[in-house]
DNA sequence: GTCGCATATTTTGTATACAACATCGCCTCG
DNA sequence: CGAGGCGATGTTGTATACAAAATATGCGAC
């Protein structure tokens, strides 16, 4: 396994704490406190905070420190809308790359490791479903979508997806449960279309997949809070 | 004027150099060199690089340093597609907020400064057009779109727009000219719809505006390079 | 008792210094 | 002559130390 720098580890842990709700919006993120908590100096903490700031999870003002950004819950609809377009684009490019590779004899060295990983993710998901450990499905789901994005070969789309996914995960943290295992088999249809190089089909399937995810989210929200969440 | 930290200044300058093509993709970004260039220590440089990494403009590997990310030119269509949805969303929220503020007596302290700034931007654009200094229009155009996003009051959408806009500016850097001044008056129609609280109209106008921008980009591209840019 | 101001304390911003790791060149061995 | 190991060199990662700014504290005046 490749070892990561402290900065990346600290950023990941703070991100998790924000997204999971351990650190609620407007929480003060004191550098000294975080440094002590993670047993590092302030330098990696500061760099992590800069990353999170660029991701829109943290707000910073000079000489005033960093606080957790307001929750993106007001933007839920817009974020899903954007995610539909974005993920449809990633999977389309993935299918395109798949087709280009099958027809011509282009090497594409980065393709198969990721393609292999997707199979592992799908298998792990099936196992998790069989054992009814549904709480592990969320992270596998995210890994699947990121793997598809990497399959697209486009760094810009991956970094955009990272930003949007973070926010959408954050939305879900306000609820407890997730969309159940009935969504999982859809992943296989998507990757099948990618493998077949069917761009339009892959794109449409992904868009529908994300749309259902969105509808499930809003259904959940209206169950828990019958009143309109806006303001 | 509010003073910024060195980190922010350095990040802005590196970002400009990347987007403008001074630093081509795959350029090595040595920390010591950048520190000397901007007369600061390596700490602000490192923090700036972390921000740019989160924005997808820079790639970093542990103990191996940072390089400029590959150009997003392959993703041009997808980026425009996402931007259409994103900006339609920001302007819709701006119109919504405008309407909410007009009807009720809600304070909304942050509204008027930005609304004022938009007027200044529009006036500056008119002046620039009158004097035919069209090269200054690009930065004003960007400022207009960011101001609209801020008017939406949504930090998540602003940070997404920052990321996408950066990449789209990067696309344009490969050409020299921009979409001419005939697009500028469209901004006034958009802000008029916002002020009137007409969400759908504002959203549709913005979507069309960005679509025309996209079409102009691709027309320019096909002029300069008749062959298909995709591989 | 409250407001305002000066000072003290805390926190952030930056520079310097050192440790860990990668890379390149050279030397030895096959 | 080429391949692999080994050290020199340079770059990145992190810690400590200090400077600058904001916030908190306490005193005095009204």
PDB file of N, CA and C in Angstrom, chain A residues 3-5 7 43 46-48 50-56 58-59 62 69-72 74-75 77-79 81-82 85-86 89-90 92-93 96 154-157 159-160 163-164 167 228 230-231, chain B residues 3-5 7 43 46-48 50-56 58-59 62 69-72 74-75 77-79 81-82 85-86 89-90 92-93 96 154-157 159-160 163-164 167 228 230-231:
ATOM      1  N   UNK A   3       1.935   4.900   1.154  1.00  0.00           N
ATOM      2  CA  UNK A   3       1.717   5.697   2.352  1.00  0.00           C
ATOM      3  C   UNK A   3       1.403   7.125   1.935  1.00  0.00           C
ATOM      4  N   UNK A   4       0.529   7.765   2.693  1.00  0.00           N
ATOM      5  CA  UNK A   4       0.130   9.127   2.386  1.00  0.00           C
ATOM      6  C   UNK A   4       0.797  10.090   3.351  1.00  0.00           C
ATOM      7  N   UNK A   5       0.827  11.332   2.974  1.00  0.00           N
ATOM      8  CA  UNK A   5       1.395  12.346   3.855  1.00  0.00           C
ATOM      9  C   UNK A   5       0.397  12.687   4.964  1.00  0.00           C
ATOM     10  N   UNK A   7      -0.655  15.513   5.811  1.00  0.00           N
ATOM     11  CA  UNK A   7      -1.641  16.480   5.323  1.00  0.00           C
ATOM     12  C   UNK A   7      -2.871  15.782   4.776  1.00  0.00           C
ATOM     13  N   UNK A  43       1.520  22.698  10.682  1.00  0.00           N
ATOM     14  CA  UNK A  43       1.726  22.814   9.239  1.00  0.00           C
ATOM     15  C   UNK A  43       0.817  21.875   8.444  1.00  0.00           C
ATOM     16  N   UNK A  46      -2.748  23.117   8.678  1.00  0.00           N
ATOM     17  CA  UNK A  46      -3.031  24.285   7.842  1.00  0.00           C
ATOM     18  C   UNK A  46      -3.212  23.893   6.378  1.00  0.00           C
ATOM     19  N   UNK A  47      -2.348  23.014   5.894  1.00  0.00           N
ATOM     20  CA  UNK A  47      -2.473  22.598   4.494  1.00  0.00           C
ATOM     21  C   UNK A  47      -3.781  21.851   4.273  1.00  0.00           C
ATOM     22  N   UNK A  48      -4.150  21.020   5.229  1.00  0.00           N
ATOM     23  CA  UNK A  48      -5.419  20.303   5.112  1.00  0.00           C
ATOM     24  C   UNK A  48      -6.573  21.296   5.062  1.00  0.00           C
ATOM     25  N   UNK A  50      -6.533  24.293   3.958  1.00  0.00           N
ATOM     26  CA  UNK A  50      -6.564  24.956   2.653  1.00  0.00           C
ATOM     27  C   UNK A  50      -7.243  24.077   1.614  1.00  0.00           C
ATOM     28  N   UNK A  51      -6.949  22.776   1.655  1.00  0.00           N
ATOM     29  CA  UNK A  51      -7.624  21.870   0.725  1.00  0.00           C
ATOM     30  C   UNK A  51      -9.131  21.899   0.952  1.00  0.00           C
ATOM     31  N   UNK A  52      -9.518  21.797   2.211  1.00  0.00           N
ATOM     32  CA  UNK A  52     -10.946  21.756   2.516  1.00  0.00           C
ATOM     33  C   UNK A  52     -11.621  23.071   2.149  1.00  0.00           C
ATOM     34  N   UNK A  53     -10.870  24.148   2.267  1.00  0.00           N
ATOM     35  CA  UNK A  53     -11.418  25.443   1.872  1.00  0.00           C
ATOM     36  C   UNK A  53     -11.710  25.443   0.368  1.00  0.00           C
ATOM     37  N   UNK A  54     -10.754  24.932  -0.413  1.00  0.00           N
ATOM     38  CA  UNK A  54     -10.958  24.889  -1.866  1.00  0.00           C
ATOM     39  C   UNK A  54     -12.111  23.958  -2.225  1.00  0.00           C
ATOM     40  N   UNK A  55     -12.371  22.970  -1.368  1.00  0.00           N
ATOM     41  CA  UNK A  55     -13.479  22.050  -1.630  1.00  0.00           C
ATOM     42  C   UNK A  55     -14.805  22.641  -1.198  1.00  0.00           C
ATOM     43  N   UNK A  56     -14.765  23.771  -0.500  1.00  0.00           N
ATOM     44  CA  UNK A  56     -15.996  24.399  -0.076  1.00  0.00           C
ATOM     45  C   UNK A  56     -16.577  23.823   1.200  1.00  0.00           C
ATOM     46  N   UNK A  58     -15.014  24.355   4.161  1.00  0.00           N
ATOM     47  CA  UNK A  58     -14.491  25.173   5.251  1.00  0.00           C
ATOM     48  C   UNK A  58     -14.391  26.612   4.754  1.00  0.00           C
ATOM     49  N   UNK A  59     -14.658  27.540   5.654  1.00  0.00           N
ATOM     50  CA  UNK A  59     -14.483  28.953   5.333  1.00  0.00           C
ATOM     51  C   UNK A  59     -13.361  29.526   6.187  1.00  0.00           C
ATOM     52  N   UNK A  62      -8.633  35.740   7.051  1.00  0.00           N
ATOM     53  CA  UNK A  62      -7.274  35.997   7.521  1.00  0.00           C
ATOM     54  C   UNK A  62      -7.242  36.375   9.002  1.00  0.00           C
ATOM     55  N   UNK A  69     -18.090  25.197   7.010  1.00  0.00           N
ATOM     56  CA  UNK A  69     -19.000  25.941   6.136  1.00  0.00           C
ATOM     57  C   UNK A  69     -20.443  25.580   6.461  1.00  0.00           C
ATOM     58  N   UNK A  70     -21.390  26.437   6.085  1.00  0.00           N
ATOM     59  CA  UNK A  70     -22.796  26.077   6.280  1.00  0.00           C
ATOM     60  C   UNK A  70     -23.156  24.847   5.466  1.00  0.00           C
ATOM     61  N   UNK A  71     -24.071  24.074   5.977  1.00  0.00           N
ATOM     62  CA  UNK A  71     -24.484  22.851   5.286  1.00  0.00           C
ATOM     63  C   UNK A  71     -25.063  23.162   3.913  1.00  0.00           C
ATOM     64  N   UNK A  72     -24.787  22.310   2.930  1.00  0.00           N
ATOM     65  CA  UNK A  72     -25.293  22.572   1.575  1.00  0.00           C
ATOM     66  C   UNK A  72     -26.726  22.117   1.385  1.00  0.00           C
ATOM     67  N   UNK A  74     -29.518  23.447   1.544  1.00  0.00           N
ATOM     68  CA  UNK A  74     -30.380  24.311   0.729  1.00  0.00           C
ATOM     69  C   UNK A  74     -30.174  24.064  -0.762  1.00  0.00           C
ATOM     70  N   UNK A  75     -29.001  23.560  -1.093  1.00  0.00           N
ATOM     71  CA  UNK A  75     -28.663  23.392  -2.511  1.00  0.00           C
ATOM     72  C   UNK A  75     -28.881  21.964  -2.994  1.00  0.00           C
ATOM     73  N   UNK A  77     -31.229  20.176  -4.333  1.00  0.00           N
ATOM     74  CA  UNK A  77     -31.762  19.937  -5.684  1.00  0.00           C
ATOM     75  C   UNK A  77     -30.733  20.282  -6.753  1.00  0.00           C
ATOM     76  N   UNK A  78     -30.095  21.431  -6.585  1.00  0.00           N
ATOM     77  CA  UNK A  78     -29.123  21.858  -7.587  1.00  0.00           C
ATOM     78  C   UNK A  78     -27.938  20.902  -7.636  1.00  0.00           C
ATOM     79  N   UNK A  79     -27.495  20.442  -6.469  1.00  0.00           N
ATOM     80  CA  UNK A  79     -26.341  19.538  -6.454  1.00  0.00           C
ATOM     81  C   UNK A  79     -26.663  18.229  -7.168  1.00  0.00           C
ATOM     82  N   UNK A  81     -28.895  17.863  -9.496  1.00  0.00           N
ATOM     83  CA  UNK A  81     -29.021  18.214 -10.916  1.00  0.00           C
ATOM     84  C   UNK A  81     -27.651  18.205 -11.592  1.00  0.00           C
ATOM     85  N   UNK A  82     -26.699  18.837 -10.926  1.00  0.00           N
ATOM     86  CA  UNK A  82     -25.347  18.908 -11.488  1.00  0.00           C
ATOM     87  C   UNK A  82     -24.715  17.529 -11.526  1.00  0.00           C
ATOM     88  N   UNK A  85     -25.741  15.452 -14.578  1.00  0.00           N
ATOM     89  CA  UNK A  85     -25.019  15.804 -15.805  1.00  0.00           C
ATOM     90  C   UNK A  85     -23.579  15.324 -15.724  1.00  0.00           C
ATOM     91  N   UNK A  86     -22.966  15.545 -14.570  1.00  0.00           N
ATOM     92  CA  UNK A  86     -21.560  15.196 -14.415  1.00  0.00           C
ATOM     93  C   UNK A  86     -21.323  13.698 -14.546  1.00  0.00           C
ATOM     94  N   UNK A  89     -21.737  12.348 -17.907  1.00  0.00           N
ATOM     95  CA  UNK A  89     -20.566  12.661 -18.731  1.00  0.00           C
ATOM     96  C   UNK A  89     -19.413  11.691 -18.449  1.00  0.00           C
ATOM     97  N   UNK A  90     -19.162  11.404 -17.176  1.00  0.00           N
ATOM     98  CA  UNK A  90     -18.037  10.507 -16.877  1.00  0.00           C
ATOM     99  C   UNK A  90     -18.269   9.126 -17.467  1.00  0.00           C
ATOM    100  N   UNK A  92     -20.139   8.314 -19.921  1.00  0.00           N
ATOM    101  CA  UNK A  92     -20.092   8.371 -21.385  1.00  0.00           C
ATOM    102  C   UNK A  92     -18.647   8.305 -21.867  1.00  0.00           C
ATOM    103  N   UNK A  93     -17.799   9.057 -21.232  1.00  0.00           N
ATOM    104  CA  UNK A  93     -16.383   9.032 -21.624  1.00  0.00           C
ATOM    105  C   UNK A  93     -15.769   7.663 -21.357  1.00  0.00           C
ATOM    106  N   UNK A  96     -16.800   5.493 -24.105  1.00  0.00           N
ATOM    107  CA  UNK A  96     -16.066   5.899 -25.305  1.00  0.00           C
ATOM    108  C   UNK A  96     -14.649   5.326 -25.283  1.00  0.00           C
ATOM    109  N   UNK A 154     -10.478  11.319 -17.124  1.00  0.00           N
ATOM    110  CA  UNK A 154     -10.473  12.781 -17.092  1.00  0.00           C
ATOM    111  C   UNK A 154     -10.296  13.299 -15.667  1.00  0.00           C
ATOM    112  N   UNK A 155      -9.154  13.937 -15.435  1.00  0.00           N
ATOM    113  CA  UNK A 155      -8.875  14.451 -14.096  1.00  0.00           C
ATOM    114  C   UNK A 155      -9.827  15.562 -13.720  1.00  0.00           C
ATOM    115  N   UNK A 156     -10.219  16.411 -14.661  1.00  0.00           N
ATOM    116  CA  UNK A 156     -11.113  17.524 -14.305  1.00  0.00           C
ATOM    117  C   UNK A 156     -12.442  16.992 -13.805  1.00  0.00           C
ATOM    118  N   UNK A 157     -12.954  15.964 -14.488  1.00  0.00           N
ATOM    119  CA  UNK A 157     -14.250  15.437 -14.070  1.00  0.00           C
ATOM    120  C   UNK A 157     -14.134  14.738 -12.728  1.00  0.00           C
ATOM    121  N   UNK A 159     -12.095  15.531 -10.281  1.00  0.00           N
ATOM    122  CA  UNK A 159     -12.003  16.492  -9.187  1.00  0.00           C
ATOM    123  C   UNK A 159     -13.346  17.178  -8.966  1.00  0.00           C
ATOM    124  N   UNK A 160     -14.095  17.397 -10.020  1.00  0.00           N
ATOM    125  CA  UNK A 160     -15.438  17.936  -9.831  1.00  0.00           C
ATOM    126  C   UNK A 160     -16.329  16.956  -9.083  1.00  0.00           C
ATOM    127  N   UNK A 163     -15.703  16.984  -5.411  1.00  0.00           N
ATOM    128  CA  UNK A 163     -16.318  18.104  -4.715  1.00  0.00           C
ATOM    129  C   UNK A 163     -17.820  17.898  -4.527  1.00  0.00           C
ATOM    130  N   UNK A 164     -18.491  17.503  -5.597  1.00  0.00           N
ATOM    131  CA  UNK A 164     -19.939  17.311  -5.504  1.00  0.00           C
ATOM    132  C   UNK A 164     -20.288  16.147  -4.596  1.00  0.00           C
ATOM    133  N   UNK A 167     -20.247  16.958  -0.969  1.00  0.00           N
ATOM    134  CA  UNK A 167     -21.403  17.725  -0.513  1.00  0.00           C
ATOM    135  C   UNK A 167     -22.640  16.851  -0.415  1.00  0.00           C
ATOM    136  N   UNK A 228     -41.641  22.130   4.548  1.00  0.00           N
ATOM    137  CA  UNK A 228     -40.682  22.453   3.490  1.00  0.00           C
ATOM    138  C   UNK A 228     -39.332  22.787   4.108  1.00  0.00           C
ATOM    139  N   UNK A 230     -36.878  24.346   2.851  1.00  0.00           N
ATOM    140  CA  UNK A 230     -36.301  25.631   2.450  1.00  0.00           C
ATOM    141  C   UNK A 230     -36.701  26.727   3.434  1.00  0.00           C
ATOM    142  N   UNK A 231     -35.721  27.288   4.043  1.00  0.00           N
ATOM    143  CA  UNK A 231     -35.828  28.329   5.081  1.00  0.00           C
ATOM    144  C   UNK A 231     -36.718  27.893   6.197  1.00  0.00           C
TER     145      UNK A 231
ATOM    146  N   UNK B   3      -6.787  43.329   2.782  1.00  0.00           N
ATOM    147  CA  UNK B   3      -5.511  42.700   2.426  1.00  0.00           C
ATOM    148  C   UNK B   3      -5.641  41.188   2.530  1.00  0.00           C
ATOM    149  N   UNK B   4      -4.972  40.502   1.614  1.00  0.00           N
ATOM    150  CA  UNK B   4      -5.032  39.047   1.598  1.00  0.00           C
ATOM    151  C   UNK B   4      -3.730  38.468   2.128  1.00  0.00           C
ATOM    152  N   UNK B   5      -3.783  37.232   2.497  1.00  0.00           N
ATOM    153  CA  UNK B   5      -2.565  36.568   2.959  1.00  0.00           C
ATOM    154  C   UNK B   5      -1.695  36.193   1.763  1.00  0.00           C
ATOM    155  N   UNK B   7      -0.488  33.415   1.020  1.00  0.00           N
ATOM    156  CA  UNK B   7      -0.948  32.169   0.413  1.00  0.00           C
ATOM    157  C   UNK B   7      -1.943  32.435  -0.706  1.00  0.00           C
ATOM    158  N   UNK B  43       6.335  27.955   2.899  1.00  0.00           N
ATOM    159  CA  UNK B  43       5.058  27.631   3.545  1.00  0.00           C
ATOM    160  C   UNK B  43       3.865  28.173   2.759  1.00  0.00           C
ATOM    161  N   UNK B  46       3.468  26.177  -0.423  1.00  0.00           N
ATOM    162  CA  UNK B  46       2.897  24.839  -0.237  1.00  0.00           C
ATOM    163  C   UNK B  46       1.388  24.916  -0.048  1.00  0.00           C
ATOM    164  N   UNK B  47       0.948  25.865   0.754  1.00  0.00           N
ATOM    165  CA  UNK B  47      -0.496  25.981   0.972  1.00  0.00           C
ATOM    166  C   UNK B  47      -1.214  26.349  -0.318  1.00  0.00           C
ATOM    167  N   UNK B  48      -0.608  27.213  -1.097  1.00  0.00           N
ATOM    168  CA  UNK B  48      -1.204  27.568  -2.388  1.00  0.00           C
ATOM    169  C   UNK B  48      -1.309  26.334  -3.275  1.00  0.00           C
ATOM    170  N   UNK B  50      -1.625  23.287  -2.363  1.00  0.00           N
ATOM    171  CA  UNK B  50      -2.692  22.401  -1.883  1.00  0.00           C
ATOM    172  C   UNK B  50      -4.046  22.889  -2.380  1.00  0.00           C
ATOM    173  N   UNK B  51      -4.246  24.205  -2.353  1.00  0.00           N
ATOM    174  CA  UNK B  51      -5.506  24.748  -2.876  1.00  0.00           C
ATOM    175  C   UNK B  51      -5.662  24.394  -4.344  1.00  0.00           C
ATOM    176  N   UNK B  52      -4.602  24.624  -5.100  1.00  0.00           N
ATOM    177  CA  UNK B  52      -4.683  24.375  -6.542  1.00  0.00           C
ATOM    178  C   UNK B  52      -4.886  22.887  -6.820  1.00  0.00           C
ATOM    179  N   UNK B  53      -4.323  22.057  -5.955  1.00  0.00           N
ATOM    180  CA  UNK B  53      -4.526  20.620  -6.122  1.00  0.00           C
ATOM    181  C   UNK B  53      -6.004  20.282  -5.948  1.00  0.00           C
ATOM    182  N   UNK B  54      -6.616  20.863  -4.900  1.00  0.00           N
ATOM    183  CA  UNK B  54      -8.037  20.588  -4.670  1.00  0.00           C
ATOM    184  C   UNK B  54      -8.881  21.134  -5.815  1.00  0.00           C
ATOM    185  N   UNK B  55      -8.396  22.160  -6.495  1.00  0.00           N
ATOM    186  CA  UNK B  55      -9.132  22.721  -7.628  1.00  0.00           C
ATOM    187  C   UNK B  55      -8.919  21.925  -8.908  1.00  0.00           C
ATOM    188  N   UNK B  56      -7.986  20.982  -8.852  1.00  0.00           N
ATOM    189  CA  UNK B  56      -7.745  20.162 -10.029  1.00  0.00           C
ATOM    190  C   UNK B  56      -6.832  20.800 -11.055  1.00  0.00           C
ATOM    191  N   UNK B  58      -3.531  21.199 -10.377  1.00  0.00           N
ATOM    192  CA  UNK B  58      -2.186  20.728 -10.064  1.00  0.00           C
ATOM    193  C   UNK B  58      -2.282  19.300  -9.558  1.00  0.00           C
ATOM    194  N   UNK B  59      -1.287  18.497  -9.900  1.00  0.00           N
ATOM    195  CA  UNK B  59      -1.209  17.141  -9.381  1.00  0.00           C
ATOM    196  C   UNK B  59       0.021  17.012  -8.498  1.00  0.00           C
ATOM    197  N   UNK B  62       3.512  12.423  -3.161  1.00  0.00           N
ATOM    198  CA  UNK B  62       4.361  12.602  -1.980  1.00  0.00           C
ATOM    199  C   UNK B  62       5.847  12.522  -2.311  1.00  0.00           C
ATOM    200  N   UNK B  69      -1.462  20.160 -13.966  1.00  0.00           N
ATOM    201  CA  UNK B  69      -2.328  19.082 -14.435  1.00  0.00           C
ATOM    202  C   UNK B  69      -2.477  19.148 -15.948  1.00  0.00           C
ATOM    203  N   UNK B  70      -2.872  18.025 -16.566  1.00  0.00           N
ATOM    204  CA  UNK B  70      -3.128  18.055 -18.007  1.00  0.00           C
ATOM    205  C   UNK B  70      -4.272  19.006 -18.325  1.00  0.00           C
ATOM    206  N   UNK B  71      -4.211  19.616 -19.488  1.00  0.00           N
ATOM    207  CA  UNK B  71      -5.248  20.568 -19.896  1.00  0.00           C
ATOM    208  C   UNK B  71      -6.607  19.884 -19.989  1.00  0.00           C
ATOM    209  N   UNK B  72      -7.660  20.581 -19.594  1.00  0.00           N
ATOM    210  CA  UNK B  72      -9.011  19.982 -19.621  1.00  0.00           C
ATOM    211  C   UNK B  72      -9.654  20.064 -20.991  1.00  0.00           C
ATOM    212  N   UNK B  74      -9.931  18.173 -23.438  1.00  0.00           N
ATOM    213  CA  UNK B  74     -10.721  17.016 -23.865  1.00  0.00           C
ATOM    214  C   UNK B  74     -12.128  17.041 -23.269  1.00  0.00           C
ATOM    215  N   UNK B  75     -12.257  17.748 -22.150  1.00  0.00           N
ATOM    216  CA  UNK B  75     -13.540  17.737 -21.447  1.00  0.00           C
ATOM    217  C   UNK B  75     -14.366  18.974 -21.738  1.00  0.00           C
ATOM    218  N   UNK B  77     -16.659  19.917 -23.863  1.00  0.00           N
ATOM    219  CA  UNK B  77     -18.113  19.798 -23.995  1.00  0.00           C
ATOM    220  C   UNK B  77     -18.771  19.530 -22.648  1.00  0.00           C
ATOM    221  N   UNK B  78     -18.186  18.594 -21.901  1.00  0.00           N
ATOM    222  CA  UNK B  78     -18.774  18.239 -20.617  1.00  0.00           C
ATOM    223  C   UNK B  78     -18.726  19.414 -19.656  1.00  0.00           C
ATOM    224  N   UNK B  79     -17.630  20.151 -19.665  1.00  0.00           N
ATOM    225  CA  UNK B  79     -17.518  21.281 -18.748  1.00  0.00           C
ATOM    226  C   UNK B  79     -18.570  22.343 -19.052  1.00  0.00           C
ATOM    227  N   UNK B  81     -21.412  21.801 -20.508  1.00  0.00           N
ATOM    228  CA  UNK B  81     -22.706  21.202 -20.140  1.00  0.00           C
ATOM    229  C   UNK B  81     -22.975  21.396 -18.644  1.00  0.00           C
ATOM    230  N   UNK B  82     -21.961  21.116 -17.844  1.00  0.00           N
ATOM    231  CA  UNK B  82     -22.120  21.255 -16.394  1.00  0.00           C
ATOM    232  C   UNK B  82     -22.305  22.723 -16.033  1.00  0.00           C
ATOM    233  N   UNK B  85     -25.913  23.960 -16.412  1.00  0.00           N
ATOM    234  CA  UNK B  85     -26.795  23.590 -15.304  1.00  0.00           C
ATOM    235  C   UNK B  85     -26.452  24.390 -14.056  1.00  0.00           C
ATOM    236  N   UNK B  86     -25.147  24.518 -13.807  1.00  0.00           N
ATOM    237  CA  UNK B  86     -24.717  25.195 -12.587  1.00  0.00           C
ATOM    238  C   UNK B  86     -25.120  26.665 -12.577  1.00  0.00           C
ATOM    239  N   UNK B  89     -28.677  27.312 -12.168  1.00  0.00           N
ATOM    240  CA  UNK B  89     -29.072  27.140 -10.761  1.00  0.00           C
ATOM    241  C   UNK B  89     -28.723  28.374  -9.938  1.00  0.00           C
ATOM    242  N   UNK B  90     -27.532  28.920 -10.143  1.00  0.00           N
ATOM    243  CA  UNK B  90     -27.145  30.085  -9.326  1.00  0.00           C
ATOM    244  C   UNK B  90     -28.080  31.258  -9.597  1.00  0.00           C
ATOM    245  N   UNK B  92     -31.049  31.228 -10.741  1.00  0.00           N
ATOM    246  CA  UNK B  92     -32.394  30.939 -10.244  1.00  0.00           C
ATOM    247  C   UNK B  92     -32.489  31.242  -8.751  1.00  0.00           C
ATOM    248  N   UNK B  93     -31.487  30.815  -8.009  1.00  0.00           N
ATOM    249  CA  UNK B  93     -31.490  31.091  -6.572  1.00  0.00           C
ATOM    250  C   UNK B  93     -31.385  32.592  -6.312  1.00  0.00           C
ATOM    251  N   UNK B  96     -34.707  33.998  -6.789  1.00  0.00           N
ATOM    252  CA  UNK B  96     -35.544  33.577  -5.669  1.00  0.00           C
ATOM    253  C   UNK B  96     -35.287  34.457  -4.451  1.00  0.00           C
ATOM    254  N   UNK B 154     -25.221  30.971  -2.030  1.00  0.00           N
ATOM    255  CA  UNK B 154     -24.862  29.574  -1.799  1.00  0.00           C
ATOM    256  C   UNK B 154     -23.367  29.353  -1.968  1.00  0.00           C
ATOM    257  N   UNK B 155     -22.715  29.055  -0.860  1.00  0.00           N
ATOM    258  CA  UNK B 155     -21.272  28.843  -0.920  1.00  0.00           C
ATOM    259  C   UNK B 155     -20.916  27.617  -1.745  1.00  0.00           C
ATOM    260  N   UNK B 156     -21.714  26.563  -1.681  1.00  0.00           N
ATOM    261  CA  UNK B 156     -21.376  25.348  -2.436  1.00  0.00           C
ATOM    262  C   UNK B 156     -21.369  25.639  -3.919  1.00  0.00           C
ATOM    263  N   UNK B 157     -22.355  26.395  -4.364  1.00  0.00           N
ATOM    264  CA  UNK B 157     -22.423  26.670  -5.794  1.00  0.00           C
ATOM    265  C   UNK B 157     -21.289  27.606  -6.208  1.00  0.00           C
ATOM    266  N   UNK B 159     -18.290  27.712  -4.916  1.00  0.00           N
ATOM    267  CA  UNK B 159     -17.018  26.992  -4.994  1.00  0.00           C
ATOM    268  C   UNK B 159     -17.004  26.062  -6.209  1.00  0.00           C
ATOM    269  N   UNK B 160     -18.149  25.518  -6.566  1.00  0.00           N
ATOM    270  CA  UNK B 160     -18.201  24.718  -7.786  1.00  0.00           C
ATOM    271  C   UNK B 160     -17.958  25.588  -9.009  1.00  0.00           C
ATOM    272  N   UNK B 163     -14.335  26.322  -9.528  1.00  0.00           N
ATOM    273  CA  UNK B 163     -13.591  25.220 -10.128  1.00  0.00           C
ATOM    274  C   UNK B 163     -13.855  25.111 -11.629  1.00  0.00           C
ATOM    275  N   UNK B 164     -15.128  25.155 -11.999  1.00  0.00           N
ATOM    276  CA  UNK B 164     -15.471  25.020 -13.420  1.00  0.00           C
ATOM    277  C   UNK B 164     -14.978  26.214 -14.223  1.00  0.00           C
ATOM    278  N   UNK B 167     -11.372  26.071 -15.132  1.00  0.00           N
ATOM    279  CA  UNK B 167     -11.071  25.150 -16.215  1.00  0.00           C
ATOM    280  C   UNK B 167     -11.503  25.721 -17.556  1.00  0.00           C
ATOM    281  N   UNK B 228     -10.950  17.245 -36.010  1.00  0.00           N
ATOM    282  CA  UNK B 228     -11.628  17.007 -34.745  1.00  0.00           C
ATOM    283  C   UNK B 228     -10.608  17.050 -33.611  1.00  0.00           C
ATOM    284  N   UNK B 230     -10.791  15.950 -30.620  1.00  0.00           N
ATOM    285  CA  UNK B 230     -10.730  14.778 -29.739  1.00  0.00           C
ATOM    286  C   UNK B 230      -9.793  13.724 -30.324  1.00  0.00           C
ATOM    287  N   UNK B 231      -8.693  13.561 -29.699  1.00  0.00           N
ATOM    288  CA  UNK B 231      -7.608  12.641 -30.097  1.00  0.00           C
ATOM    289  C   UNK B 231      -7.407  12.618 -31.589  1.00  0.00           C
TER     290      UNK B 231
END
